[in-house]
Short mmCIF file of C-alpha atoms in Angstrom, two decimals:
data_model
loop_
_atom_site.label_atom_id
_atom_site.label_comp_id
_atom_site.label_asym_id
_atom_site.label_seq_id
_atom_site.Cartn_x
_atom_site.Cartn_y
_atom_site.Cartn_z
CA UNK A 1 8.43 12.29 5.46
CA UNK A 2 5.38 10.52 4.11
CA UNK A 3 1.97 11.06 5.61
CA UNK A 4 -1.73 10.86 4.86
CA UNK A 5 -4.56 12.74 6.50
CA UNK A 6 -8.18 11.75 6.57
CA UNK A 7 -11.03 12.60 8.96
CA UNK A 8 -11.31 10.30 11.95
CA UNK A 9 -15.09 9.99 11.90
CA UNK A 10 -18.01 10.69 9.57
CA UNK A 11 -21.71 10.18 10.25
CA UNK A 12 -24.44 10.00 7.62
CA UNK A 13 -27.94 8.61 7.19
CA UNK A 14 -29.14 5.76 5.05
CA UNK A 15 -29.66 6.72 1.42
CA UNK A 16 -27.40 9.77 1.65
CA UNK A 17 -24.09 10.51 -0.08
CA UNK A 18 -20.88 10.86 1.88
CA UNK A 19 -17.39 11.97 0.83
CA UNK A 20 -14.24 10.92 2.68
CA UNK A 21 -11.23 13.08 1.89
CA UNK A 22 -7.59 12.12 1.92
CA UNK A 23 -4.60 14.42 1.54
CA UNK A 24 -1.13 12.97 1.23
CA UNK A 25 2.49 13.89 1.29
CA UNK A 26 4.80 11.33 -0.21
CA UNK A 27 7.76 10.92 -2.50
CA UNK A 28 7.52 9.12 -5.82
CA UNK A 29 3.73 8.89 -5.82
CA UNK A 30 2.36 5.95 -7.79
CA UNK A 31 -1.31 5.85 -6.89
CA UNK A 32 -4.01 6.23 -4.26
CA UNK A 33 -5.99 3.23 -3.04
CA UNK A 34 -9.01 2.88 -0.81
CA UNK A 35 -9.81 -0.01 1.52
CA UNK A 36 -12.83 -0.86 3.62
CA UNK A 37 -12.57 -2.62 6.96
CA UNK A 38 -15.48 -3.83 9.03
CA UNK A 39 -14.90 -4.11 12.76
CA UNK A 40 -12.58 -7.03 13.49
CA UNK A 41 -12.24 -7.96 9.84
CA UNK A 42 -9.59 -7.80 7.17
CA UNK A 43 -9.28 -4.73 4.93
CA UNK A 44 -10.78 -5.22 1.49
CA UNK A 45 -9.79 -3.32 -1.63
CA UNK A 46 -12.29 -0.80 -2.99
CA UNK A 47 -10.59 1.27 -5.66
CA UNK A 48 -7.37 2.66 -7.07
CA UNK A 49 -6.48 5.91 -8.86
CA UNK A 50 -3.17 6.38 -10.63
CA UNK A 51 -4.29 9.27 -12.82
CA UNK A 52 -6.32 12.40 -12.14
CA UNK A 53 -10.05 12.03 -12.34
CA UNK A 54 -12.94 9.97 -11.15
CA UNK A 55 -13.16 6.18 -11.05
CA UNK A 56 -16.62 4.70 -10.55
CA UNK A 57 -17.44 1.23 -9.25
CA UNK A 58 -21.11 0.81 -8.51
CA UNK A 59 -22.13 2.95 -5.54
CA UNK A 60 -18.51 3.85 -4.81
CA UNK A 61 -16.40 6.38 -6.69
CA UNK A 62 -12.88 7.60 -6.06
CA UNK A 63 -11.26 10.81 -7.20
CA UNK A 64 -7.65 11.91 -7.46
CA UNK A 65 -5.96 15.24 -8.04
CA UNK A 66 -2.21 14.71 -8.21
CA UNK A 67 -1.47 18.43 -8.40
CA UNK A 68 -3.33 18.97 -5.11
CA UNK A 69 -2.08 15.73 -3.48
CA UNK A 70 -5.71 15.04 -2.71
CA UNK A 71 -8.28 12.38 -3.26
CA UNK A 72 -11.65 11.32 -1.99
CA UNK A 73 -13.94 8.34 -1.77
CA UNK A 74 -17.59 8.98 -2.55
CA UNK A 75 -20.22 6.59 -1.29
CA UNK A 76 -23.72 6.95 -2.69
CA UNK A 77 -27.05 5.50 -1.61
CA UNK A 78 -25.60 4.67 1.76
CA UNK A 79 -26.65 1.41 3.37
CA UNK A 80 -26.28 0.26 6.96
CA UNK A 81 -23.72 -2.32 5.83
CA UNK A 82 -21.46 0.54 4.69
CA UNK A 83 -20.74 1.32 8.35
CA UNK A 84 -17.03 0.54 8.55
CA UNK A 85 -13.60 2.12 8.58
CA UNK A 86 -12.20 3.43 5.32
CA UNK A 87 -8.50 3.80 4.69
CA UNK A 88 -6.67 5.63 1.95
CA UNK A 89 -3.22 4.37 1.05
CA UNK A 90 -0.46 5.60 -1.24
CA UNK A 91 2.28 3.70 -2.95
CA UNK A 92 5.59 5.25 -3.82
CA UNK A 93 8.82 4.62 -5.61
CA UNK A 94 10.15 2.27 -2.94
CA UNK A 95 7.10 -0.02 -3.21
CA UNK A 96 6.23 0.73 0.39
CA UNK A 97 2.55 1.26 1.00
CA UNK A 98 1.55 3.95 3.47
CA UNK A 99 -1.94 3.91 4.99
CA UNK A 100 -3.92 6.72 6.52
CA UNK A 101 -5.23 6.31 10.05
CA UNK A 102 -8.72 5.55 8.80
CA UNK A 103 -12.16 7.17 8.80
CA UNK A 104 -14.89 5.53 10.81
CA UNK A 105 -18.18 5.87 8.92
CA UNK A 106 -21.35 5.47 10.92
CA UNK A 107 -24.52 5.10 8.87
CA UNK A 108 -27.66 5.87 10.82
CA UNK A 109 -31.21 4.79 9.93
CA UNK B 1 -10.65 -20.22 -3.62
CA UNK B 2 -8.11 -17.41 -3.87
CA UNK B 3 -7.02 -16.46 -0.40
CA UNK B 4 -4.38 -15.38 2.06
CA UNK B 5 -4.20 -17.48 5.21
CA UNK B 6 -2.55 -16.69 8.51
CA UNK B 7 -1.84 -18.84 11.53
CA UNK B 8 -2.44 -18.63 14.35
CA UNK B 9 -5.48 -16.31 14.42
CA UNK B 10 -5.04 -15.61 18.12
CA UNK B 11 -1.94 -15.92 20.27
CA UNK B 12 -1.12 -15.01 23.84
CA UNK B 13 2.51 -15.31 24.77
CA UNK B 14 5.07 -13.99 27.23
CA UNK B 15 7.92 -11.56 26.82
CA UNK B 16 10.99 -13.07 25.19
CA UNK B 17 9.45 -16.28 23.87
CA UNK B 18 10.19 -16.54 20.16
CA UNK B 19 7.20 -16.93 17.90
CA UNK B 20 6.37 -17.19 14.22
CA UNK B 21 3.19 -16.16 12.47
CA UNK B 22 2.77 -17.91 9.16
CA UNK B 23 1.29 -16.40 6.02
CA UNK B 24 0.48 -18.22 2.82
CA UNK B 25 -1.19 -17.17 -0.43
CA UNK B 26 -2.41 -19.31 -3.31
CA UNK B 27 -2.62 -16.60 -6.00
CA UNK B 28 0.99 -16.79 -7.21
CA UNK B 29 1.52 -13.17 -6.12
CA UNK B 30 4.99 -11.74 -6.22
CA UNK B 31 4.39 -9.05 -3.58
CA UNK B 32 3.71 -9.93 0.04
CA UNK B 33 3.63 -7.68 3.06
CA UNK B 34 3.07 -7.58 6.81
CA UNK B 35 1.19 -4.85 8.65
CA UNK B 36 0.33 -4.14 12.23
CA UNK B 37 -2.81 -2.31 13.20
CA UNK B 38 -3.13 -0.37 16.43
CA UNK B 39 -6.00 1.88 17.56
CA UNK B 40 -5.65 5.38 16.17
CA UNK B 41 -2.58 4.49 14.11
CA UNK B 42 -4.10 2.70 11.17
CA UNK B 43 -2.13 0.06 9.30
CA UNK B 44 1.64 0.33 9.43
CA UNK B 45 3.84 -1.70 7.15
CA UNK B 46 6.43 -3.87 8.90
CA UNK B 47 8.19 -5.64 6.03
CA UNK B 48 7.44 -6.39 2.43
CA UNK B 49 8.79 -8.67 -0.25
CA UNK B 50 8.68 -8.22 -3.99
CA UNK B 51 9.74 -11.77 -4.77
CA UNK B 52 11.52 -14.84 -3.46
CA UNK B 53 14.62 -13.96 -1.44
CA UNK B 54 13.85 -10.22 -1.73
CA UNK B 55 12.67 -8.46 1.42
CA UNK B 56 12.62 -4.81 2.48
CA UNK B 57 11.83 -2.87 5.60
CA UNK B 58 8.57 -1.03 5.92
CA UNK B 59 7.93 1.77 8.38
CA UNK B 60 8.09 -0.23 11.62
CA UNK B 61 10.54 -3.16 11.16
CA UNK B 62 12.23 -3.04 14.58
CA UNK B 63 11.79 -6.26 16.54
CA UNK B 64 10.61 -8.29 13.54
CA UNK B 65 12.17 -10.58 10.97
CA UNK B 66 10.77 -12.10 7.80
CA UNK B 67 11.86 -14.58 5.20
CA UNK B 68 10.73 -15.38 1.66
CA UNK B 69 12.13 -18.76 0.73
CA UNK B 70 9.09 -19.72 -1.32
CA UNK B 71 6.78 -17.56 -3.35
CA UNK B 72 3.64 -18.56 -1.47
CA UNK B 73 4.93 -18.16 2.12
CA UNK B 74 6.02 -15.09 4.06
CA UNK B 75 6.39 -15.84 7.78
CA UNK B 76 6.75 -13.10 10.38
CA UNK B 77 9.20 -13.87 13.18
CA UNK B 78 9.40 -12.20 16.56
CA UNK B 79 12.67 -13.35 18.09
CA UNK B 80 12.06 -11.77 21.49
CA UNK B 81 8.54 -10.39 21.71
CA UNK B 82 7.81 -7.46 23.98
CA UNK B 83 4.49 -6.05 25.23
CA UNK B 84 4.65 -3.16 22.76
CA UNK B 85 4.27 -5.73 19.98
CA UNK B 86 0.80 -6.55 21.20
CA UNK B 87 -1.25 -5.76 18.13
CA UNK B 88 -3.42 -7.02 15.29
CA UNK B 89 -1.26 -8.28 12.44
CA UNK B 90 -2.27 -8.62 8.81
CA UNK B 91 -0.49 -10.33 5.97
CA UNK B 92 -1.30 -9.23 2.43
CA UNK B 93 -0.32 -10.09 -1.11
CA UNK B 94 -0.74 -8.70 -4.59
CA UNK B 95 0.47 -9.11 -8.11
CA UNK B 96 3.31 -6.70 -8.91
CA UNK B 97 1.56 -5.17 -11.89
CA UNK B 98 -1.83 -4.74 -10.22
CA UNK B 99 -2.93 -2.58 -7.33
CA UNK B 100 -5.44 -4.79 -5.55
CA UNK B 101 -3.96 -6.04 -2.31
CA UNK B 102 -5.55 -9.09 -0.66
CA UNK B 103 -5.43 -9.31 3.11
CA UNK B 104 -5.40 -12.32 5.37
CA UNK B 105 -7.90 -12.59 8.25
CA UNK B 106 -5.50 -11.18 10.83
CA UNK B 107 -3.62 -12.48 13.86
CA UNK B 108 -4.36 -10.96 17.22
CA UNK B 109 -1.19 -11.16 19.30
CA UNK B 110 -0.93 -10.39 23.00
CA UNK B 111 2.49 -10.29 24.66
CA UNK B 112 2.37 -10.36 28.44
#
């Protein structure tokens, strides 16, 4: 079957760097996406990796290793507003999109 | 403004009373999808559509129907809602050749 695993909770302090890992098992892998969701809000797209390596977008970076079925989201210079849930998601050959169960990031002052 | 809209935003209903949640996007996206979100389970895909008149089951399609008669609209139909369909529902859309998926604001459904 298809599945994704990510930590349920992560805590960090303002200004720090935090890494949220995601391992996946899926058929016909097309790419790994990351979404942010604030409490009660809609998920918003952060980044996408189709190829191995690091993609950087401002304070956020995302990494993918297809051979290891592994990726991570790196958040730098953490701010209080980064407190949210972060989801990894994979797309496959059937065009289904499978989401992880989410990582709740708590940023403390 | 580019957006995905859903209606209603909140709905309380009773078991067995048919309901429809509408979803509309103004970005001319080919791909549209419905998800439900439950505590501890993340987002689970219910149905998706890659274009008009083309729909496919996601991971949790039981108890739901969809239709895609027009490109901009993708309604979610619950013919006979049950309490286990109490959830937060999101509609989303994207262009087929891009990876950014845009989500609607969500519909919080309670089935008594």
